[in-house]
Short mmCIF file of C-alpha atoms in Angstrom, two decimals:
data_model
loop_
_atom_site.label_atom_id
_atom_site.label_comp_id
_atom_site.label_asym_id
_atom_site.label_seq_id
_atom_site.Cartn_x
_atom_site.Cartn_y
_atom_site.Cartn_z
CA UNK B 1 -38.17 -8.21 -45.64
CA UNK B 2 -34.63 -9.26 -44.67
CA UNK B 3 -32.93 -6.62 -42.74
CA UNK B 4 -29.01 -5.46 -44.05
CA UNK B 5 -27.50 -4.78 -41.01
CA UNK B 6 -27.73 -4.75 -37.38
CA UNK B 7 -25.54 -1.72 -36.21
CA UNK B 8 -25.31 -0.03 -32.22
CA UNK B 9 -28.70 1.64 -31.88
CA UNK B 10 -30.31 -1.60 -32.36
CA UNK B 11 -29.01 -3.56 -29.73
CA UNK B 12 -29.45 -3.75 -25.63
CA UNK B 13 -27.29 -5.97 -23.46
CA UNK B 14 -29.00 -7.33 -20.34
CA UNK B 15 -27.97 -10.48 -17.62
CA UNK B 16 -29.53 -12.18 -14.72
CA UNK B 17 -29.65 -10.55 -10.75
CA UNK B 18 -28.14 -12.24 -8.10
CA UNK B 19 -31.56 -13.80 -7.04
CA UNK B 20 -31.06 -16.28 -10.21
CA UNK B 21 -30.19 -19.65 -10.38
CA UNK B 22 -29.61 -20.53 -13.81
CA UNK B 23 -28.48 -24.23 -13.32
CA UNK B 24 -31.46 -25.24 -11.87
CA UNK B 25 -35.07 -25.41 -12.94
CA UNK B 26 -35.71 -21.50 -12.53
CA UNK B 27 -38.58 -19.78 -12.22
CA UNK B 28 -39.45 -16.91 -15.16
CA UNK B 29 -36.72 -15.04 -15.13
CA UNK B 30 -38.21 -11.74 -16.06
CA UNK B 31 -39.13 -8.15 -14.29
CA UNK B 32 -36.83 -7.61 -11.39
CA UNK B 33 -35.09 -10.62 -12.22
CA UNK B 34 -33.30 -9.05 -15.05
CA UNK B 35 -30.66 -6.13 -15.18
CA UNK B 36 -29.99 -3.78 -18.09
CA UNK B 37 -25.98 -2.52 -18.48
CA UNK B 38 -26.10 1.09 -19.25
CA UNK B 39 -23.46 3.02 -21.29
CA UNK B 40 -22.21 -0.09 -23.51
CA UNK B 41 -19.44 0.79 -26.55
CA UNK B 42 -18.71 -2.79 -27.63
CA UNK B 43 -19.96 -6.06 -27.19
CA UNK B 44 -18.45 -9.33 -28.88
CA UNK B 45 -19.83 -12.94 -28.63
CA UNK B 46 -18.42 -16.05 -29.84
CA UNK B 47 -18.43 -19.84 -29.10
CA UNK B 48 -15.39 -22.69 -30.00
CA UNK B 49 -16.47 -26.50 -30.61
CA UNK B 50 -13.37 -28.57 -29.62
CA UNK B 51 -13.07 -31.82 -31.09
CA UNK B 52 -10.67 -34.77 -31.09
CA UNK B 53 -10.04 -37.66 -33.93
CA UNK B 54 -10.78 -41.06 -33.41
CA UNK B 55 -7.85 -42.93 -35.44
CA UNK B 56 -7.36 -46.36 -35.85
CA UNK B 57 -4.47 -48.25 -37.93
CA UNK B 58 -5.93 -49.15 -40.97
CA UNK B 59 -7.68 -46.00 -42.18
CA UNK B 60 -5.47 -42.50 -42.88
CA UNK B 61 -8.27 -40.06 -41.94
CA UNK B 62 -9.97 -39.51 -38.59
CA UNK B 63 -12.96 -42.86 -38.51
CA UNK B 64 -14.99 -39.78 -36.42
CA UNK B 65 -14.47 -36.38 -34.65
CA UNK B 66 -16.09 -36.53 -31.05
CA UNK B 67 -17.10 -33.18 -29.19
CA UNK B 68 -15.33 -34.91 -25.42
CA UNK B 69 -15.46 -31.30 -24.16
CA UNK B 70 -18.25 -28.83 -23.58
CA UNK B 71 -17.76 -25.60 -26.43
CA UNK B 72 -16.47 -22.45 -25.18
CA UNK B 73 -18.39 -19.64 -25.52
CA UNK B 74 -16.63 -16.36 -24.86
CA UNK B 75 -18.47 -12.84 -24.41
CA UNK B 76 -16.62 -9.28 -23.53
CA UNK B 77 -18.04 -5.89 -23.60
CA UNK B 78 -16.93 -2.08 -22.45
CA UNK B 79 -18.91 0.58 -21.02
CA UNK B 80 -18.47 4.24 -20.50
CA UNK B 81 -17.77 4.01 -16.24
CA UNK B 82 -20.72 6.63 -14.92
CA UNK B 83 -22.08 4.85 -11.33
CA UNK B 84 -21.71 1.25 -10.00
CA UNK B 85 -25.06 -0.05 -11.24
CA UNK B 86 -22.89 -2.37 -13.97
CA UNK B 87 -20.81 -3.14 -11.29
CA UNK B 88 -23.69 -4.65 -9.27
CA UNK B 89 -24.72 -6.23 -12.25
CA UNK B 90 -21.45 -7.88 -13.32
CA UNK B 91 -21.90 -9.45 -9.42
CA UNK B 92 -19.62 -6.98 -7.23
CA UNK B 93 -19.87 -6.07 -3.93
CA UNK B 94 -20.10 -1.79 -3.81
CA UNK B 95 -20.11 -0.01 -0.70
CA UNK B 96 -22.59 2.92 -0.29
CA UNK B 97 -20.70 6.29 1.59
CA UNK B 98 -23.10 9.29 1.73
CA UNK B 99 -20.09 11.48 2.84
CA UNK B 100 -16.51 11.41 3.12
CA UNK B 101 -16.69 12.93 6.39
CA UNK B 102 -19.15 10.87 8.32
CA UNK B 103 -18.01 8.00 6.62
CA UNK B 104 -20.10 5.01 6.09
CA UNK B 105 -23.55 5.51 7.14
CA UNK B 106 -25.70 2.18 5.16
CA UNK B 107 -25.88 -1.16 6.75
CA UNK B 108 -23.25 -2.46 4.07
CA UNK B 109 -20.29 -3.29 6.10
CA UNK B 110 -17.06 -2.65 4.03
CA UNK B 111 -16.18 -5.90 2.20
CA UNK B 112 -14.25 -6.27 -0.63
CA UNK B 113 -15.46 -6.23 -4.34
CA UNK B 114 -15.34 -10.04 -4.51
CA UNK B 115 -16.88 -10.51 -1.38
CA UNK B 116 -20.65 -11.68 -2.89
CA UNK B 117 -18.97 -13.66 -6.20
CA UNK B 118 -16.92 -15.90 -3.43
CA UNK B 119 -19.62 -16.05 -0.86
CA UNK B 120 -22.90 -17.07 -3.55
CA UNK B 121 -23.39 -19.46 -6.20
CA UNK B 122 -26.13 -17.08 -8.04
CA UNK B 123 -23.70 -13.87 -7.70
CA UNK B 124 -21.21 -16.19 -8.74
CA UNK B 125 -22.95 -17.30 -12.62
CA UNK B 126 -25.60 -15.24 -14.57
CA UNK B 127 -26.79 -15.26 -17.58
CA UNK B 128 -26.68 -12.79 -20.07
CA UNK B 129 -28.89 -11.56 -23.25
CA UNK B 130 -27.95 -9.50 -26.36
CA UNK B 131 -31.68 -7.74 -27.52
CA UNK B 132 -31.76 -6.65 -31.01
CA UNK B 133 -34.61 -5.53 -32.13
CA UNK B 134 -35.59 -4.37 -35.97
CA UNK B 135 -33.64 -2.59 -38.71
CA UNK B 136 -33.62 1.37 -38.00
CA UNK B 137 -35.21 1.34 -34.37
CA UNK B 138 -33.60 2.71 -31.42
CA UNK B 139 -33.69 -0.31 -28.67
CA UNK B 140 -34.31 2.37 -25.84
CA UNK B 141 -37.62 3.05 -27.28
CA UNK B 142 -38.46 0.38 -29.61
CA UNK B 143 -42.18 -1.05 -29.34
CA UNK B 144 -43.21 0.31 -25.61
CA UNK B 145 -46.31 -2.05 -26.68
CA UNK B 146 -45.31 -5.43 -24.93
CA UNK B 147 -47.04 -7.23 -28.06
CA UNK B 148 -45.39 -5.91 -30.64
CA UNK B 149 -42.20 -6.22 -28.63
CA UNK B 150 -42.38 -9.79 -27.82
CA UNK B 151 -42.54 -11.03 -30.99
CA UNK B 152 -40.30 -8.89 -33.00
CA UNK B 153 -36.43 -8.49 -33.13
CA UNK B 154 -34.66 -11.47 -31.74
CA UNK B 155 -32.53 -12.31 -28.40
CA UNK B 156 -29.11 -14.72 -28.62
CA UNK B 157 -28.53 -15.67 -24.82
CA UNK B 158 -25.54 -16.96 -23.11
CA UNK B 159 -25.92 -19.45 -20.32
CA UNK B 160 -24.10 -19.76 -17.14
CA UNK B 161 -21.89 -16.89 -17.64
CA UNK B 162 -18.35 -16.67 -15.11
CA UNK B 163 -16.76 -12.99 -14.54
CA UNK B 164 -13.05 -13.36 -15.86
CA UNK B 165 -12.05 -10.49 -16.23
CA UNK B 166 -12.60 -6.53 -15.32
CA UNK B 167 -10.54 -3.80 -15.99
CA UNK B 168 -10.68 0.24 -15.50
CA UNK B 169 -8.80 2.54 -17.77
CA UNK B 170 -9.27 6.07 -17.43
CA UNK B 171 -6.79 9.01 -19.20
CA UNK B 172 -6.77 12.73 -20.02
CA UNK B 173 -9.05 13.75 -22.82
CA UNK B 174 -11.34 10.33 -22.65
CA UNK B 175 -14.06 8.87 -20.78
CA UNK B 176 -13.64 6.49 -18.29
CA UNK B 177 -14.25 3.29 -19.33
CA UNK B 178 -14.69 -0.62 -18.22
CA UNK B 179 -13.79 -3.57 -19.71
CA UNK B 180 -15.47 -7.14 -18.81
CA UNK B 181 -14.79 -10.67 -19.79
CA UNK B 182 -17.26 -13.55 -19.20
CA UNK B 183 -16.61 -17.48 -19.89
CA UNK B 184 -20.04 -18.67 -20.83
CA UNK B 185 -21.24 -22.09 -21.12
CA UNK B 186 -24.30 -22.47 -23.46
CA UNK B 187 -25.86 -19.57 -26.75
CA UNK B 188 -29.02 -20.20 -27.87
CA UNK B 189 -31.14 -18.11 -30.27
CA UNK B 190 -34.52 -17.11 -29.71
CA UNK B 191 -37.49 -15.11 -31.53
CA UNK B 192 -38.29 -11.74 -30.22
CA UNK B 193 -37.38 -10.78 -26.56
CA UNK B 194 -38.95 -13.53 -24.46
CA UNK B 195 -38.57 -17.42 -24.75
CA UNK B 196 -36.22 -20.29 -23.15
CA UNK B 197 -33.32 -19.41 -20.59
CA UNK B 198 -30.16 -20.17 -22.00
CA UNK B 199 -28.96 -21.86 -19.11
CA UNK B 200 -27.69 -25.60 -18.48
CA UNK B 201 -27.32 -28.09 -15.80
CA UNK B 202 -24.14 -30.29 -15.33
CA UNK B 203 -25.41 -33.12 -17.35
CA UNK B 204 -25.70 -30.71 -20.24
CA UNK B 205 -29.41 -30.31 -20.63
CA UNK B 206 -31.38 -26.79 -20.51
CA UNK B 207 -31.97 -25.89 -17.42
CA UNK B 208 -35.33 -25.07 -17.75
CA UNK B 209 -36.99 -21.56 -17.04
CA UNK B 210 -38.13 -18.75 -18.79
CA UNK B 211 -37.11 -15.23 -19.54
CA UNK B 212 -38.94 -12.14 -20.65
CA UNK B 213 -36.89 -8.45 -20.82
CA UNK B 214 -37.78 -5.77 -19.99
CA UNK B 215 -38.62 -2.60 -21.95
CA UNK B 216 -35.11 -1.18 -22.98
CA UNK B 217 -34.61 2.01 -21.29
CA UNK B 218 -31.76 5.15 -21.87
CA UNK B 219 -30.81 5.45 -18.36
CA UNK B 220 -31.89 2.03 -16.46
CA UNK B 221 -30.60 1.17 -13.04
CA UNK B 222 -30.76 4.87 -12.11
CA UNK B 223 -27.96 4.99 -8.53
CA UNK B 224 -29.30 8.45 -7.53
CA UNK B 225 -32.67 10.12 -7.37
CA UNK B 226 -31.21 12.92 -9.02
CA UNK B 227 -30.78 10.86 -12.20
CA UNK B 228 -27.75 9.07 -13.96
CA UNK B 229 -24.68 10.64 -14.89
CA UNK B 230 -24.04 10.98 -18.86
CA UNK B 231 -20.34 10.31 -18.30
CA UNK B 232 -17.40 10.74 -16.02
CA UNK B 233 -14.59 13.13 -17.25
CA UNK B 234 -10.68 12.57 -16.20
CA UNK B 235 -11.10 16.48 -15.03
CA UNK B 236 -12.91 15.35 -12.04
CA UNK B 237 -10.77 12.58 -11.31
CA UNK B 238 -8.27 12.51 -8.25
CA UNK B 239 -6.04 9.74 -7.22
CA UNK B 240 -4.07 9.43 -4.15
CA UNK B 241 -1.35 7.52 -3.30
CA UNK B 242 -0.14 6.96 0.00
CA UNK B 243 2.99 5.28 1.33
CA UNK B 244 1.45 2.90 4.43
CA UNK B 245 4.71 1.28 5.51
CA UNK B 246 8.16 0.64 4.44
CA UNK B 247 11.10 2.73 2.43
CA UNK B 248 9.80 5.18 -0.15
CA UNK B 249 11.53 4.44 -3.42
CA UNK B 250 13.68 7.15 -5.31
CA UNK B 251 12.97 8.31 -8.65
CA UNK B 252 9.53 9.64 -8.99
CA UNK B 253 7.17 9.90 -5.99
CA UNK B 254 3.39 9.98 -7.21
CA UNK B 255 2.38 10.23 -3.33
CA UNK B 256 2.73 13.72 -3.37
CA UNK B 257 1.39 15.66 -6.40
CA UNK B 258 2.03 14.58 -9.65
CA UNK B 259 1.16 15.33 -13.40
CA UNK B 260 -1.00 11.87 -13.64
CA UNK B 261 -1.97 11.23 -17.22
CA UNK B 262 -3.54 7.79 -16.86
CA UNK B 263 -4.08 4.76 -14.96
CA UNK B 264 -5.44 1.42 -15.41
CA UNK B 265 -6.89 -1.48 -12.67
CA UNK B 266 -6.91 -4.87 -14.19
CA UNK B 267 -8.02 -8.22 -12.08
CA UNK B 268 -8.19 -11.15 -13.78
CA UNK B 269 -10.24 -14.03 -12.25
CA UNK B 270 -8.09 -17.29 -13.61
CA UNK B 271 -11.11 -20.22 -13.43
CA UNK B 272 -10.62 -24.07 -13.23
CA UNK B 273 -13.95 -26.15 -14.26
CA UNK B 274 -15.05 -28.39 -12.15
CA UNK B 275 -15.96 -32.05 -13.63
CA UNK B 276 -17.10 -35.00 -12.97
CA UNK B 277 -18.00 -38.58 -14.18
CA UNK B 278 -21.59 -38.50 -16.00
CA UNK B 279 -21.90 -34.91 -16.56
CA UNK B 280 -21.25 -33.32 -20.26
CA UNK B 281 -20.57 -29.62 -18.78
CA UNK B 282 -18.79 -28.10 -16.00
CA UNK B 283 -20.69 -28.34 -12.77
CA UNK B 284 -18.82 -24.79 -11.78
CA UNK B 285 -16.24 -22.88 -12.77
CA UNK B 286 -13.90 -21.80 -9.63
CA UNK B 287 -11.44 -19.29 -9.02
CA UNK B 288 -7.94 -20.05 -9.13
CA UNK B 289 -6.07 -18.20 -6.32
CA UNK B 290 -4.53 -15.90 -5.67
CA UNK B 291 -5.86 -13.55 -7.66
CA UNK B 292 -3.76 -10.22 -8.45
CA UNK B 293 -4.56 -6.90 -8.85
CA UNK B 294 -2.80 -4.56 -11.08
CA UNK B 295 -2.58 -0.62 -10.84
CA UNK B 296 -1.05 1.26 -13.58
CA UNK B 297 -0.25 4.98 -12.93
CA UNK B 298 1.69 7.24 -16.21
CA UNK B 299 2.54 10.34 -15.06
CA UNK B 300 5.25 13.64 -16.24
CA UNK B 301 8.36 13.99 -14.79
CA UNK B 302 8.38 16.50 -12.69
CA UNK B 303 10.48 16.55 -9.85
CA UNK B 304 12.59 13.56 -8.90
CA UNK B 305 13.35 12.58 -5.36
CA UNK B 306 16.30 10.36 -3.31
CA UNK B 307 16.51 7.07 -2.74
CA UNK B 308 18.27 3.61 -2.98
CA UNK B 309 16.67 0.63 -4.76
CA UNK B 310 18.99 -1.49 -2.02
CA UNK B 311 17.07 0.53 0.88
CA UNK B 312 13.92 -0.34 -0.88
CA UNK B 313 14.97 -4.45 -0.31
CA UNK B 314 15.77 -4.24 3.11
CA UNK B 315 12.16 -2.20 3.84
CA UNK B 316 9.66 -2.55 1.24
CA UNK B 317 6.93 0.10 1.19
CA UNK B 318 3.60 -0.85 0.75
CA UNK B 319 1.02 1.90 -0.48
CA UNK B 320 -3.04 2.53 -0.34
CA UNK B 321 -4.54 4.55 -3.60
CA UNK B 322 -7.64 6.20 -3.54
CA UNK B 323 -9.15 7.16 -6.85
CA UNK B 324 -12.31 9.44 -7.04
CA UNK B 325 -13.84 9.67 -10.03
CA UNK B 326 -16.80 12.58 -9.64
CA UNK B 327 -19.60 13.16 -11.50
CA UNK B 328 -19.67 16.45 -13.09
CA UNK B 329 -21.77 19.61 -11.38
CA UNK B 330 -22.94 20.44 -15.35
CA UNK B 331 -24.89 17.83 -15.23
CA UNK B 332 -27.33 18.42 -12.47
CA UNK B 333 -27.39 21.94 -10.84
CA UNK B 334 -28.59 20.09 -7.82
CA UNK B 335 -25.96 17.29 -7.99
CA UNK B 336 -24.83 16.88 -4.64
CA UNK B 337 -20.77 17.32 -4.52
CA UNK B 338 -19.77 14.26 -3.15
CA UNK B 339 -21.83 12.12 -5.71
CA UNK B 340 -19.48 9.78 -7.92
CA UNK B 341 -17.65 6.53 -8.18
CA UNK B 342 -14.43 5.06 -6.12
CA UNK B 343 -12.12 2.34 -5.91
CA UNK B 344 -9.70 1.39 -2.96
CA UNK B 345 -6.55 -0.82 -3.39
CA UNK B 346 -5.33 -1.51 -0.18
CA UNK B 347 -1.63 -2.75 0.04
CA UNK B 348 -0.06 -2.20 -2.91
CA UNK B 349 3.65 -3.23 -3.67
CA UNK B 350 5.75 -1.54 -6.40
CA UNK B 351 6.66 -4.05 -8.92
CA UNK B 352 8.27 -1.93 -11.82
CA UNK B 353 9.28 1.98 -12.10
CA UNK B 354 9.74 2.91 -15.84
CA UNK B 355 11.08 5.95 -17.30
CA UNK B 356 10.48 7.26 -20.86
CA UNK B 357 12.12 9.96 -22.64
CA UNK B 358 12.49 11.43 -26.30
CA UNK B 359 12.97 13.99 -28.38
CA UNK B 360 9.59 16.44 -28.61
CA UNK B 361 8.13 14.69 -25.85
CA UNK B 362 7.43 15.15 -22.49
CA UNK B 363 9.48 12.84 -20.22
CA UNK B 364 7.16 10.56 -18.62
CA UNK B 365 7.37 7.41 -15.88
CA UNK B 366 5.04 4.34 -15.92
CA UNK B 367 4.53 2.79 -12.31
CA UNK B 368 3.14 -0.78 -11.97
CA UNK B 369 1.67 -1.61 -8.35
CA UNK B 370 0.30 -4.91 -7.67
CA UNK B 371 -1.99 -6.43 -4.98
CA UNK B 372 -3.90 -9.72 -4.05
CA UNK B 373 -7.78 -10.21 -3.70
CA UNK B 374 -8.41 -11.25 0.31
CA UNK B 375 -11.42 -13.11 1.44
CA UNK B 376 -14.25 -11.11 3.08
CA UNK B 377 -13.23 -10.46 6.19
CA UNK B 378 -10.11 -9.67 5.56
CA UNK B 379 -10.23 -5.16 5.14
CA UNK B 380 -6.23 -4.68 4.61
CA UNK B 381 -5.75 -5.52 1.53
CA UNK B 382 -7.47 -5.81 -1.78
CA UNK B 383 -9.77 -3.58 -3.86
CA UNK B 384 -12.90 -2.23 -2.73
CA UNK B 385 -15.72 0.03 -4.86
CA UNK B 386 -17.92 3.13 -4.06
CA UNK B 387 -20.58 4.49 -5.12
CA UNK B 388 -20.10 7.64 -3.85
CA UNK B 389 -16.57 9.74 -2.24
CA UNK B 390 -14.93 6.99 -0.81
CA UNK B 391 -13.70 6.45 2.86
CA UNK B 392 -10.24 4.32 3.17
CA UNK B 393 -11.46 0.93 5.07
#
C-alpha cells in the first residue's frame, strides 16, 4: 500500500561521530559510529545540478548541457537547545565545568568551539541520515525488532556533509532554539535503515562502507545521569555583559542590569572547495577566514547613561558575555543547580546601538557585538560552549 504522507513523528535525523572517515573506504559505520540529534523542529534537504551549454555557430540551441561541476546539495535543520550533545554531534568542541566555583575540573582544557573542526579531517565532514520509517509509526519506537526494522521505512543520506552555519536564538516566552546549515556533497536513497554510505571520494565515486542506525530513541545522547532536559526556558536564562577594556559607550548600558528580551549568536563558516585536475568533486571544503561572530542583545529602555560616541573612537571598549541557559529544577527534583548549557564570547566590539520607539510600545534598543573565531590556542577571544555553569576562560 502506498503511504499519503510522511509528516514529523515519522522521521529521525542522525550523522556520523568524529571517529568517521567518510571519504575513504570506511568500515560499517553503525553502533557507536552513529549519533542521533535530539529535539529536532525542522529539517529541509535539497540538491542543485549546475550545468553549462555547449554552443557552437551553426546550431541556435545548446549541441549538449555538461554537469562541469559537482551538484550542491544543501541540508539545514533546528532543534529545541536542551544540553550540548547536538553540539558534539554537529563537530564542536564543549567544555565540561562541574561547578562554577571550582571551575574546570575534566581533562578538557578550554579551547574554543572550533577547536576539533580546524584541528581533524573526520570532525571536520560527516555524514548525515534522514530515517523515516512507515505511515502512522512513531520513529522513537518503531520496530524495536532489528528485522522488521531493517527492511522497512527508508533512509535518504547525505555524503560528506561541511558545518556552515550555526546560530542560537533564544527570547521571552519561547524555547531556545538552534539553527544549523550543512553543504553536502552526495544524497542517495536507500531501502529501510541500513545499506550503502552516502559518502564520496575526490574522483567522485562512493566511497565505500556501510551504515546501519541505530534503534531511534526519545532522549538519545543522554549528557547527565540524571536524564535529559525536556527544554530550556528564557526564565532560567542569564546573560552578562562585561566591559573588559576601553570607553563604555553612552546610551544604554546592558553591563549592568537590563530588561533583556532576546538575543541571538550567529557564526557563519564561509567555505572555499578545494579542486584539482582529475577529480569530479571537491577534495575538501575549507574555511574561509576570518570567521565572525555575531551577538545580538534587544533589550527595554530603562535607564540611559553618559557618554560620547567621539570618546568611544579614541578608546574602544571591548566586552566578554556570559550567557547561562539552566535547566529547569521541575524537571528533576534531584537536578543538581548548576546543571545547564553556556556559551562564552570573548572580546566583543560594539558595532551598532539601535533605538526603537512608538506609540503603544515599549521603547526598546537593539545592540549588535561582533567577534572573530581564534585558533586553538588562542583563549582571548572567540566563542566557547558549556555543558554545564560556565567559568570565563
Amino acid at each position: 500500500m502506498l503511504r499519503n504522507r510522511v509528516i514529523y513523528q515519522s522521521e529521525a535525523l542522525f550523522n556520523t561521530s568524529d571517529l568517521v572517515d567518510v571519504a575513504a573506504s570506511t568500515p560499517s559505520q553503525a553502533g557507536a559510529l552513529i549519533n542521533q540529534f535530539s529535539r529536532v523542529q525542522s529539517c529541509n534537504y535539497n540538491f542543485n545540478i549546475a550545468r553549462k551549454d555547449v554552443n557552437q555557430f551553426g546550431n541556435l540551441a545548446a549541441i549538449d548541457r555538461i554537469i562541469l561541476e559537482q551538484p550542491t546539495v544543501g541540508l539545514d535543520f533546528s532543534y529545541l537547545l536542551s544540553d550540548m550533545a547536538n553540539e558534539k554531534n554537529l563537530g564542536f568542541s564543549v567544555i565540561t565545568s562541574q561547578t562554577i566555583t571550582t571551575g574546570i575540573t575534566s581533562a578538557n582544557a578550554i579551547q574554543s568551539c572550533l577547536s576539533g573542526i580546524l584541528t581533524s579531517g573526520f570532525v571536520n565532514t560527516k555524514n548525515y541520515y534522514v530515517r523515516t520509517v512507515n505511515e502512522g509509526n512513531d520513529a522513537s519506537a518503531f520496530a524495536a525488532d532489528a528485522s522488521v526494522n531493517i527492511t522497512q521505512g527508508n533512509t535518504i543520506g547525505l555524503g560528506n556533509g561541511f558545518l556552515t552555519n550555526y546560530s542560537v536564538n533564544a527570547a521571552v516566552g519561547d524555547f531556545p532554539t538552534v539553527s544549523s546549515t550543512i553543504d553536502c556533497l552526495n544524497m542517495n536513497f536507500v531501502a529501510g535503515n541500513s545499506g550503502n554510505a552516502p559518502g564520496v571520494t575526490s574522483s567522485g565515486t562512493i566511497a565505500g562502507g556501510l551504515f546501519g542506525l541505530p534503534q531511534t530513541a526519545t532522549n538519545p545522547n543522554s549528557e547527565n545521569a540524571l536524564g535529559k532536559v525536556t527544554a530550556l526556558r528564557h526564565g532560567d536564562i542569564t546573560l552578562t555583559l562585561s566591559k573588559t577594556t576601553g570607553q563604555a559607550y553612552g546610551g544604554t548600558d546592558v553591563t549592568t542590569a537590563a530588561a533583556i528580551q532576546n538575543f541571538s549568536i550567529s557564526m557563519g563558516l564561509n567555505r572555499s572547495s578545494l579542486q584539482k585536475l582529475g577529480s569530479k568533486y571537491a577534495f575538501s571544503k575549507e574555511i574561509d577566514f576570518p570567521v565572525t561572530i555575531s551577538f545580538s542583545v534587544n533589550a527595554l529602555v530603562q535607564d540611559l547613561t553618559t557618554g560620547n560616541l567621539v570618546d568611544v573612537i579614541n578608546n574602544d571598549a571591548t566586552y566578554d558575555a556570559v550567557v547561562i541557559l539552566g535547566a529547569p529544577a521541575s524537571a528533576n527534583s534531584n537536578l543538581a543547580t548548576n546543571e545547564g548549557v553556556g556559551y562564552v564570547l570573548k572580546r566583543l566590539s560594539l558595532d551598532s546601538q539601535e533605538f526603537s520607539s512608538s506609540i503603544g510600545a515599549n521603547k526598546s534598543v537593539t545592540l549588535n557585538f561582533t567577534t572573530q573565531v581564534g585558533s586553538p590556542q588562542q583563549t582571548d577571544r572567540g566563542m566557547f560552549m558549556f555543558e554545564t555553569l560556565p567559568v570565563v576562560p
